[in-house]
Coordinates of C-alpha atoms in Angstrom, one line a residue:
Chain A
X342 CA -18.0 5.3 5.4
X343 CA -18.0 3.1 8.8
X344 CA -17.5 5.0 11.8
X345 CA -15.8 2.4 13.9
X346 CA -13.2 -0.2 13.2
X347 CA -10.9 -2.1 14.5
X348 CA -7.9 -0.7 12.3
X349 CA -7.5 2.4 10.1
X350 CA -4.9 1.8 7.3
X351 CA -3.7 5.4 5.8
X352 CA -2.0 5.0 2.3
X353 CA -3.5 2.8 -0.1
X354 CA -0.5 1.8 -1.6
X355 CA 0.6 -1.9 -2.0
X356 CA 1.4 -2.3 2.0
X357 CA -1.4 -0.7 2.9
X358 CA -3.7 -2.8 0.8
X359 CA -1.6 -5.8 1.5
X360 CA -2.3 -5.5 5.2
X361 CA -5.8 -5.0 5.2
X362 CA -5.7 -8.1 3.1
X363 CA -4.2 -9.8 6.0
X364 CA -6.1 -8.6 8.8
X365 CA -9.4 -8.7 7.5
X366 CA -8.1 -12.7 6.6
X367 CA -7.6 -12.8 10.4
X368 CA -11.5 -11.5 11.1
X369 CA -10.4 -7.8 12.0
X370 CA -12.7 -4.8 11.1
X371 CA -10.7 -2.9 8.4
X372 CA -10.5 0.8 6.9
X373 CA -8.4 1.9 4.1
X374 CA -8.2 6.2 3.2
X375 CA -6.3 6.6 0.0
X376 CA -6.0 10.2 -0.4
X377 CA -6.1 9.6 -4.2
X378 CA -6.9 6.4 -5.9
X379 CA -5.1 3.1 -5.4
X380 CA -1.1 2.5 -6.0
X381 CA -1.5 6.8 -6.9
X382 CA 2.1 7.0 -4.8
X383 CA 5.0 5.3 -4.8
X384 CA 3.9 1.9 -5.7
X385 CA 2.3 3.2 -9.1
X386 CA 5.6 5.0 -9.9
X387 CA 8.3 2.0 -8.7
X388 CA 10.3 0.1 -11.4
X389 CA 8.6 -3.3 -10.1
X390 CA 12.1 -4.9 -9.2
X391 CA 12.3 -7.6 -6.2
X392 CA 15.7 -8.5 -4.9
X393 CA 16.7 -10.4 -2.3
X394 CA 20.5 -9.1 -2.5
X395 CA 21.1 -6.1 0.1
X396 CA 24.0 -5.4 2.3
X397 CA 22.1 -5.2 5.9
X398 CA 20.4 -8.5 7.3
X399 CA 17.2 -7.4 8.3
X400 CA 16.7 -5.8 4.3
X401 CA 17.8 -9.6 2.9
X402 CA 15.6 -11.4 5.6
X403 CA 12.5 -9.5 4.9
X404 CA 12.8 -10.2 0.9
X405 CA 14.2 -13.3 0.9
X406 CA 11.1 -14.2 3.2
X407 CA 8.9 -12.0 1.0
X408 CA 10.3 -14.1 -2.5
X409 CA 8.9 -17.2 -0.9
X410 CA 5.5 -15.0 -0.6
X411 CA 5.4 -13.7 -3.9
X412 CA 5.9 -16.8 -5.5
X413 CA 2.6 -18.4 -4.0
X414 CA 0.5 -14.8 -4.3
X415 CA -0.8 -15.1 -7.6
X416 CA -2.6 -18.0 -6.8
X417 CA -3.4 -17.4 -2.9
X418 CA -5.1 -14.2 -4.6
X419 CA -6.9 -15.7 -7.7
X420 CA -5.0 -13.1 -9.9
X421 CA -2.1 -12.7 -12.0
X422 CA 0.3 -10.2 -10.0
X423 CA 2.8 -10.9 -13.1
X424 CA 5.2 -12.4 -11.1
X425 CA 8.1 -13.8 -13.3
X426 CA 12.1 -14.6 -11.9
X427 CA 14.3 -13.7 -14.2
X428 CA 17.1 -13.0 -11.4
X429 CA 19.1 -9.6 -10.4
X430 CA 22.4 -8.7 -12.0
X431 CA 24.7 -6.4 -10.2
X432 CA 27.4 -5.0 -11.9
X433 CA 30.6 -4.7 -10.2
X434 CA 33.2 -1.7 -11.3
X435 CA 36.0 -2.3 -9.2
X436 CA 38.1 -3.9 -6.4
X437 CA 36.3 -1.8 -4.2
X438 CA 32.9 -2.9 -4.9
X439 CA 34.0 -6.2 -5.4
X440 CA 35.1 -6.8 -2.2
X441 CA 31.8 -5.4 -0.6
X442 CA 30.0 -7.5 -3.3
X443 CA 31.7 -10.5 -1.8
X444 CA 31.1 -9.6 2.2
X445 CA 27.1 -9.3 1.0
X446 CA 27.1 -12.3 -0.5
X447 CA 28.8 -14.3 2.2
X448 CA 25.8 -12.5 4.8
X449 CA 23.1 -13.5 2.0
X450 CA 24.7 -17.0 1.8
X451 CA 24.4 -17.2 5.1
X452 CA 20.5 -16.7 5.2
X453 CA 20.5 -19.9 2.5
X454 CA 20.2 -17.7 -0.8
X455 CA 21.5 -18.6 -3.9
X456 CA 24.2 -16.4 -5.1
X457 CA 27.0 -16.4 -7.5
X458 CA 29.7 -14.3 -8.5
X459 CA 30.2 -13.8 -12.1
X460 CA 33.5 -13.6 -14.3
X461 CA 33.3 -10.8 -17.1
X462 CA 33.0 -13.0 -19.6
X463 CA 29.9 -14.9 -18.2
X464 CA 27.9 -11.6 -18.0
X465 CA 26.7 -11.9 -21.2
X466 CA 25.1 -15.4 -21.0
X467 CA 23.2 -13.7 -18.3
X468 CA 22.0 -10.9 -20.3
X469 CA 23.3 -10.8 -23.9
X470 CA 22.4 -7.5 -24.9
X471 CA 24.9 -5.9 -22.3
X472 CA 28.3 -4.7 -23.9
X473 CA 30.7 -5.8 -20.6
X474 CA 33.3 -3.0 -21.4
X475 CA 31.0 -0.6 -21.9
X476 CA 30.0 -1.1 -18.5
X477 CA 33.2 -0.8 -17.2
X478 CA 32.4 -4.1 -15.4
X479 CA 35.2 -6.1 -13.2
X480 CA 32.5 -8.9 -12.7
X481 CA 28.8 -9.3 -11.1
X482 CA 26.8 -10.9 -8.7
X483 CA 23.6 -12.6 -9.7
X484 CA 20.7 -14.3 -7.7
X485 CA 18.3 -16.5 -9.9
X486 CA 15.8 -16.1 -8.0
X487 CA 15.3 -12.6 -7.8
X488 CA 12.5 -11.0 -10.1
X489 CA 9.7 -8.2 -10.7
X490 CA 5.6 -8.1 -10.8
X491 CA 3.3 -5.7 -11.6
X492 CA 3.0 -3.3 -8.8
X493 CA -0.6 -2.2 -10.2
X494 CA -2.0 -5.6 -10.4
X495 CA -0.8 -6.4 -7.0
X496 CA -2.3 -4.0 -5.1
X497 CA -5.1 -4.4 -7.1
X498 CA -5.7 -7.8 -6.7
X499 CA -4.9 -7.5 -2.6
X500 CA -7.3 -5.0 -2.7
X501 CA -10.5 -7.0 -4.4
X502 CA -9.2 -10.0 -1.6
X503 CA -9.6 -7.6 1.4
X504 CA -13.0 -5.9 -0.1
X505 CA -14.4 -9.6 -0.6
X506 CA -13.2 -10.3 3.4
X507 CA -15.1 -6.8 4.4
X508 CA -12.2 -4.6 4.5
X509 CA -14.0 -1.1 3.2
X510 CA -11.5 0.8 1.4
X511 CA -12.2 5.0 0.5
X512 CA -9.9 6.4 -2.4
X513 CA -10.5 10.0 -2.6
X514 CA -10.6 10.4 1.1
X515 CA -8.2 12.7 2.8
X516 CA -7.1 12.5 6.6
X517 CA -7.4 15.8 8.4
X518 CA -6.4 14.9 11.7
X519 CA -5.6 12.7 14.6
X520 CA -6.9 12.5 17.7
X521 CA -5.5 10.7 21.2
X522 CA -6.7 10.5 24.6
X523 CA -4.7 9.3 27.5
X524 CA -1.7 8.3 25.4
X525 CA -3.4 6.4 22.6
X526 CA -4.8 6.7 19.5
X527 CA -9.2 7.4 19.8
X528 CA -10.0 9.0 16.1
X529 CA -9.1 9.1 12.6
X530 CA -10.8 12.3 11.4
X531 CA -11.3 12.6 7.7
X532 CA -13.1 15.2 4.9
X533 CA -15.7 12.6 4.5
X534 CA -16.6 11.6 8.6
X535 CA -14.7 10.3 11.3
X536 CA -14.1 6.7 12.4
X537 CA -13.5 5.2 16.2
X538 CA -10.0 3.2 16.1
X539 CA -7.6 1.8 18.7
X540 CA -5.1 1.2 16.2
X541 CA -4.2 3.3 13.2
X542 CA -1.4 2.4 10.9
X543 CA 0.4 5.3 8.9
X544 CA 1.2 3.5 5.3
X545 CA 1.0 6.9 3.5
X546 CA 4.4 7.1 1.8
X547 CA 6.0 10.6 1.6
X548 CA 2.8 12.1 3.0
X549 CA 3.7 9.7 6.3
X550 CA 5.9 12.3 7.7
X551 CA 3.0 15.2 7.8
X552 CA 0.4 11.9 9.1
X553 CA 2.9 11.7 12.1
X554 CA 3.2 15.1 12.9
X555 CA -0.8 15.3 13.7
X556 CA 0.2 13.7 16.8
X557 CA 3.5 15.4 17.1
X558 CA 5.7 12.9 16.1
X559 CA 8.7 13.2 14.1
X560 CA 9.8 10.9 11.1
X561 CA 12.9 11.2 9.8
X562 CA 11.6 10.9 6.2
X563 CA 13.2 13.3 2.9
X564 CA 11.1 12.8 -0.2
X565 CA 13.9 11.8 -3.3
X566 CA 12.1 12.6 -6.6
X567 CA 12.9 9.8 -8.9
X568 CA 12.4 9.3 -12.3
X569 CA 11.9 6.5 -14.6
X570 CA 11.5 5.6 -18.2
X571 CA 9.5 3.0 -20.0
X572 CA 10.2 2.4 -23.8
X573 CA 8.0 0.7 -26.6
X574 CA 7.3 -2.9 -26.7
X575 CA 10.2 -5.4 -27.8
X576 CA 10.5 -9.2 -28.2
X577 CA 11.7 -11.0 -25.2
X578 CA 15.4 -10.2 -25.3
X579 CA 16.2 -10.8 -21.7
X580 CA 15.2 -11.8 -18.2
X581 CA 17.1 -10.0 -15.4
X582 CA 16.8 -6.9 -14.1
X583 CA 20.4 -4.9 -14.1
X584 CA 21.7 -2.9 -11.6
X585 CA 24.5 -0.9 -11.0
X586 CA 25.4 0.7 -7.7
X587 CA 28.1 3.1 -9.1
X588 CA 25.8 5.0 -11.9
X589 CA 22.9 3.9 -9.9
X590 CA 21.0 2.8 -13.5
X591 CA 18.4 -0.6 -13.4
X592 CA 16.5 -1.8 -16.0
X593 CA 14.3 -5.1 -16.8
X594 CA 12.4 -6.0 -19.4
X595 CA 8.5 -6.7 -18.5
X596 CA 6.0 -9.8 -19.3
X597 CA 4.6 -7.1 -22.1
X598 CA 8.0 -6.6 -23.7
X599 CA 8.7 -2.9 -22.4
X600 CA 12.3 -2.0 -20.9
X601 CA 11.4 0.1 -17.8
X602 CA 14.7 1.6 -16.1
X603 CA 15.7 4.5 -14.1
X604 CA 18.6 6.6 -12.7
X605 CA 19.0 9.4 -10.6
X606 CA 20.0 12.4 -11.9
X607 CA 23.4 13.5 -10.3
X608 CA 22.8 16.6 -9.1
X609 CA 19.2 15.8 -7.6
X610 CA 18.5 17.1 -4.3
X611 CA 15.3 16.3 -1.8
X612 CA 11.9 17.8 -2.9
X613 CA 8.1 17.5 -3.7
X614 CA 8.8 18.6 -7.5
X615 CA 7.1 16.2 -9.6
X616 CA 7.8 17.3 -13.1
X617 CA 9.8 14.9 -15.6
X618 CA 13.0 16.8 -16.2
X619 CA 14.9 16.3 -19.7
X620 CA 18.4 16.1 -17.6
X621 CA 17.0 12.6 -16.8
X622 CA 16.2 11.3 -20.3
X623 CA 19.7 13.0 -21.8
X624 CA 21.8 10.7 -18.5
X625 CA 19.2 7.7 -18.4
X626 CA 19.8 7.2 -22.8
X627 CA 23.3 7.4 -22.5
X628 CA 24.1 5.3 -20.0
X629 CA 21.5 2.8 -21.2
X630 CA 23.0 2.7 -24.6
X631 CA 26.4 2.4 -23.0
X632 CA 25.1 -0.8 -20.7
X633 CA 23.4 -2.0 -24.3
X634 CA 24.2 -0.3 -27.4
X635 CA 22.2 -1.9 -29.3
X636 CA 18.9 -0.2 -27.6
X637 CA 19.7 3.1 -29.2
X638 CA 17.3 2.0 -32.0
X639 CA 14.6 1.8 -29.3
X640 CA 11.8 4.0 -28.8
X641 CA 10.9 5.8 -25.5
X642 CA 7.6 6.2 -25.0
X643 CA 7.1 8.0 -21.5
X644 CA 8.2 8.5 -18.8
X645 CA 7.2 9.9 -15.1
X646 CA 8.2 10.9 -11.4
X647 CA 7.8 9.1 -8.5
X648 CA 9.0 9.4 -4.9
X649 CA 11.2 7.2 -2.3
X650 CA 10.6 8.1 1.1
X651 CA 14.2 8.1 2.4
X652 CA 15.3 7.3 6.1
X653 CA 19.2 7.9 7.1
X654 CA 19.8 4.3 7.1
X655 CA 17.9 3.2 3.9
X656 CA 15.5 1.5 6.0
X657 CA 11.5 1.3 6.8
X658 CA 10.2 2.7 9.8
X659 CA 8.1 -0.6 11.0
X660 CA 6.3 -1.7 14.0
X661 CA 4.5 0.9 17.5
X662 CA 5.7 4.3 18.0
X663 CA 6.9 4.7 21.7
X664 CA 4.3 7.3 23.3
X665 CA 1.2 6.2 21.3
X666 CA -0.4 3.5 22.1
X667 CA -2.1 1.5 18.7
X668 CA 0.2 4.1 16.1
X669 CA 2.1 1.9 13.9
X670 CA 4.6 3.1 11.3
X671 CA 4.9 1.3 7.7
X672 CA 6.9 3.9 6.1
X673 CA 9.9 4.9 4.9
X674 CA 11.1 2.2 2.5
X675 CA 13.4 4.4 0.8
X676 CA 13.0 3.1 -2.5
X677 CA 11.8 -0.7 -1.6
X678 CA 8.7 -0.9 -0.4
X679 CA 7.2 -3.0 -3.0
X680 CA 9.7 -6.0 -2.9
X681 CA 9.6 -6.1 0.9
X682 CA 5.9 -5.7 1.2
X683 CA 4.6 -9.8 1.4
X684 CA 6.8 -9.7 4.6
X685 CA 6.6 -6.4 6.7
X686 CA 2.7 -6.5 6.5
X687 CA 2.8 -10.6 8.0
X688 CA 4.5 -9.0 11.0
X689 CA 2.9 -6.1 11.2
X690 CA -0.3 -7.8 11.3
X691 CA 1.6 -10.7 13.8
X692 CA 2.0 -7.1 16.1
X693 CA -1.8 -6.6 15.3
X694 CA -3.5 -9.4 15.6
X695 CA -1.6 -11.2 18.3
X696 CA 1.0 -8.5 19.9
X697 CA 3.6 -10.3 18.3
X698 CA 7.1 -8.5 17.7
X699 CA 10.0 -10.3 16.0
X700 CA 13.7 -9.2 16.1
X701 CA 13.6 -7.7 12.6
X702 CA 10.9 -5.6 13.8
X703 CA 12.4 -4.4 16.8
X704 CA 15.7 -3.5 14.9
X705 CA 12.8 -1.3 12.5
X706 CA 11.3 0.7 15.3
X707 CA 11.2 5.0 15.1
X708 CA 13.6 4.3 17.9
X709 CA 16.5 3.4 16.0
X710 CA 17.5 6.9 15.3
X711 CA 17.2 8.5 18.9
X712 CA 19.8 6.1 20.2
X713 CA 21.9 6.3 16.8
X714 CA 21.7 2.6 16.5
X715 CA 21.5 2.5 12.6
X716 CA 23.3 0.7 10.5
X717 CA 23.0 2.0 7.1
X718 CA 21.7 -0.2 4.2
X719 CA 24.9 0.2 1.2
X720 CA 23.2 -1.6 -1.2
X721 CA 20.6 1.2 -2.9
X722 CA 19.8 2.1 -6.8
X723 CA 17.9 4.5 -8.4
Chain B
X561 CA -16.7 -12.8 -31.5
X562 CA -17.4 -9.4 -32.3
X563 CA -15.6 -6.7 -30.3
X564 CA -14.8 -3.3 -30.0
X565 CA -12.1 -2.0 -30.1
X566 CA -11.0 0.9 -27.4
X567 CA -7.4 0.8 -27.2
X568 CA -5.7 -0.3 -30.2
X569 CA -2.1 0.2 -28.5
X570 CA -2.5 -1.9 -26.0
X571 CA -5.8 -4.4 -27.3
X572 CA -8.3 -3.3 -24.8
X573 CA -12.0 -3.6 -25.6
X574 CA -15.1 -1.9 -24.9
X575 CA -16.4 -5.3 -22.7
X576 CA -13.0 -4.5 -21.0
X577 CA -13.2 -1.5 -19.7
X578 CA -17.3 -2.2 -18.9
X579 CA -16.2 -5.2 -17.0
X580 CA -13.4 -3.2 -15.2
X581 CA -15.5 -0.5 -14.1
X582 CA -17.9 -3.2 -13.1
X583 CA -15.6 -4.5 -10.6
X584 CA -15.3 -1.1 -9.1
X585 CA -12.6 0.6 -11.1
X586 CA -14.0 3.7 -11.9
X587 CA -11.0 6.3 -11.8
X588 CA -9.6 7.0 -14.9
X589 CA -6.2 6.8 -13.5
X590 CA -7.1 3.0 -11.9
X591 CA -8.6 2.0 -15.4
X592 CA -5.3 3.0 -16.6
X593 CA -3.2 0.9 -14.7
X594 CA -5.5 -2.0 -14.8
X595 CA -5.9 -1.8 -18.3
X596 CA -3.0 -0.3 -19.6
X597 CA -4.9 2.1 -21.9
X598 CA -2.7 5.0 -22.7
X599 CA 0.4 3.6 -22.0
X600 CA 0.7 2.5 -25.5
X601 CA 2.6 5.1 -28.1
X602 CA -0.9 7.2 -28.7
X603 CA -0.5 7.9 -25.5
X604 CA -4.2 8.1 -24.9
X605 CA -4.8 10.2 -27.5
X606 CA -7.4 7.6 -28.9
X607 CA -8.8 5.6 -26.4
X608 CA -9.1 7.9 -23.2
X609 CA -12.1 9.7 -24.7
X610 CA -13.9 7.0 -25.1
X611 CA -13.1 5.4 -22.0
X612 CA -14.3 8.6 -20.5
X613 CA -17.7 8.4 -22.3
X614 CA -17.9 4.8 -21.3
X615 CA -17.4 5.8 -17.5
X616 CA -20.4 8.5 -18.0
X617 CA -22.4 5.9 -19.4
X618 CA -22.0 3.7 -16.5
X619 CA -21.2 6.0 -13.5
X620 CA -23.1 8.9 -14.1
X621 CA -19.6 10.5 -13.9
X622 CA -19.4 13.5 -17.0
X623 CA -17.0 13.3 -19.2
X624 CA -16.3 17.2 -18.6
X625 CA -15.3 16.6 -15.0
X626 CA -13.3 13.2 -15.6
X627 CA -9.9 14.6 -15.3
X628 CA -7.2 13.2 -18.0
X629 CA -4.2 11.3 -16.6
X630 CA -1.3 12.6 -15.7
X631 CA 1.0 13.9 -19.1
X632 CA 4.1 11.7 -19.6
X633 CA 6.1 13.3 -21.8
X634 CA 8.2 12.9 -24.3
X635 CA 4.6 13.1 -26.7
X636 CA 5.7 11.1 -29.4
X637 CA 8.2 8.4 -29.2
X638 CA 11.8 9.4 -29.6
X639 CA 14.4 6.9 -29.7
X640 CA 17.3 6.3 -27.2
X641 CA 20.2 7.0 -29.9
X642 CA 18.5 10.6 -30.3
X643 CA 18.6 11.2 -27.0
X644 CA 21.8 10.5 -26.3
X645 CA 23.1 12.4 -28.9
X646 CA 22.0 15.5 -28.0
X647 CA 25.1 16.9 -26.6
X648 CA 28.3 15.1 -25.1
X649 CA 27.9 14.1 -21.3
X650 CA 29.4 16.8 -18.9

């Protein structure tokens, strides 16, 4: 392992690997600890979903921006991330919802997104398999352009780009501690050596909050155990990915034919648990088969735990932590780290490479929370 | 072209998995999600012994100490109707 470099990535998730990617595109000397093996948190467990519809600007800016990324990334990386737009559909229940549905899509309109409200009755020309009254759906809003990838191949294939730039990255390498001198970050000490840094960036997903406490910093992170099911492969039957804010269910169907989905179990409290619970399979069936009956003949096949990393708004903690000089904060997605990822690691690594800060990263800072200035993102599944 | 087969499931071939570990995915758990192997409805039950023995062959890594991916129950497939049914919804 080197013992100097110009930035230490912890977490090598998909924004961790994405943004040693970037900077080591930029020239920078990179490191990458993974405590485990690549995509082993978060982005390995995530139901691969990227939507550009959310309630709070800087969420819709950062994906709408990170859409226009995604769709150039399988090339820009020589790989096949999987990406495919088959759009979002969000189920509305009632007047309620509806008219929040219609003050987000006026914000996302705004931002020069294609959205439409749909009737009842055009639902099903979206996806055909979904039974509208068994839904208990008034309507829905739908963006075309909206989609999913594969999360693994992603991170993989950002990965094998920053290795052949001379980015080193360690799986299997634990971080023990921090260390700062006169108010800035010196030393990244792991079980396998230590490496000189100025800047260290803590990308580590639920484990971010015990990262920042090394240096005495609190993050105002709660892991939510999540789980989600994949069933066997089926003939394409359709291409959005639903969503419904009320049960908090979404499913899509993937490129190898699979319906992946997930829904929080109601009574489900913070924790580190990480066993599959049966509660979860018995709530996820039924309201499946409710959304699309005709799925009950449909075979599960596994499925598994995974973790969002929830702040009080719903929002990432993004961008230099007031105190520590060179300790950035790539963390607390809450649930949508993956779909935002193209973005927040282009201006993280504008902050990096060129001291760049942007108004969407300054609204993202740790800071947020001391003066209470949050505005909380409504617009959450899963 | 002859090939061997290592993960009927999901397709994968011996020359796959070499070629994977080859450009540096040697953790059983990577091979996984690069591959797919056991994610099909085995479950792994066929292929990630071999894939094991292939990674000892290549790695050095033994078999013994390669340790199996994470269990993602239910073990067989059970359809969505069934579990629905189960009981009503409180």
């Amino acid at each position: 392992m080197k013992s100097k470099a110009d930035v230490v990535i912890i977490g090598g998730g998909v924004n961790g690997c994405s943004l040693a990617y970037k900077l080591a595109k930029k020239g920078l000397d990179v490191v990458v600890l993974e405590k485990k093996y690549l995509s082993s948190g978060a982005t390995g467990a995530c139901g691969a979903g990227i939507r550009q519809q959310w309630s709070t600007r800087e969420n819709a800016l950062l994906a709408i921006k990170s859409v226009k990324m995604f769709e150039q990334l399988s090339r820009e990386l020589g790989q096949d991330i999987e990406f495919r737009q088959g759009g979002y559909l969000i189920a509305v229940h009632d007047e309620k919802e509806m008219e929040q549905a219609e003050k987000n899509v006026a914000m996302q309109r705004s931002l020069g997104l294609k959205v439409d409200i749909l009737k009842p009755e055009e639902i099903t020309s979206v996806v055909p398999i979904l039974d509208v009254q068994g839904m208990k759906a008034i309507g829905a809003t739908f963006c075309p352009t909206d989609g999913h990838a594969n999360p693994f191949r992603t991170t993989f294939a950002y990965a094998d780009a920053a290795r052949s730039l001379g980015a080193e990255i360690n799986t299997h390498t634990t971080v023990m501690n921090l260390k700062i001198t006169k108010k800035a970050i010196r030393t990244v000490v792991t079980d396998k050596g230590s490496i000189q840094t100025n800047v260290v960036v803590n990308a580590a997903g639920i484990d971010s909050k015990g990262i920042a406490e090394m240096v005495h910093i609190h993050l105002p992170l709660t892991p939510m155990r999540k789980e989600i099911m994949a069933t066997e492969r089926l003939q394409p039957l359709f291409e959005a990915m639903v969503i419904s804010f009320k049960d908090g269910i979404y499913f899509s169907q993937q490129k190898e034919g699979q319906i992946v989905g997930g829904i929080p179990i109601p009574e489900e409290k913070g924790g580190y648990k990480t066993m599959p619970t049966f509660r979860f399979l018995e709530h996820m069936s039924r309201t499946l088969t409710r959304y699309a009956p005709m799925l009950k003949h449909v075979n599960l096949l596994r499925h598994w735990t995974g973790f969002y990393d929830v702040t009080p708004d719903a929002r990432p903690i993004l961008g230099e932590v007031k105190g520590i000089k060179g300790f950035l904060q790539c963390n607390g997605f809450s649930g949508h780290g993956f779909m935002i990822s193209p973005m927040v690691t282009e201006l993280l690594t504008d902050l990096i490479v060129e001291g760049k800060t942007s108004e969407v990263l300054q609204n993202l800072t740790l800071d947020r929370f001391k003066d209470n200035n949050i505005e909380k993102e409504l617009s959450v599944v899963g | 072209m002859k090939r061997s087969i290592v993960c009927r499931c999901e397709d994968i071939s011996e020359e796959d998995v070499i070629h994977a570990i080859d450009e540096g995915y040697t953790d059983i758990e990577e091979l996984r999600k690069k591959l797919r192997i056991g994610m099909g409805p085995c479950q792994g039950r066929v292929c990630i012994q071999i894939v094991a023995r292939i990674l000892e062959k290549k790695t050095g890594k033994k078999v013994a100490t390669t340790p199996l991916p994470t269990v993602r129950p239910p073990i067989i497939p059970v359809s969505l109707g069934t579990l629905a049914s189960e009981n009503d919804e409180k």
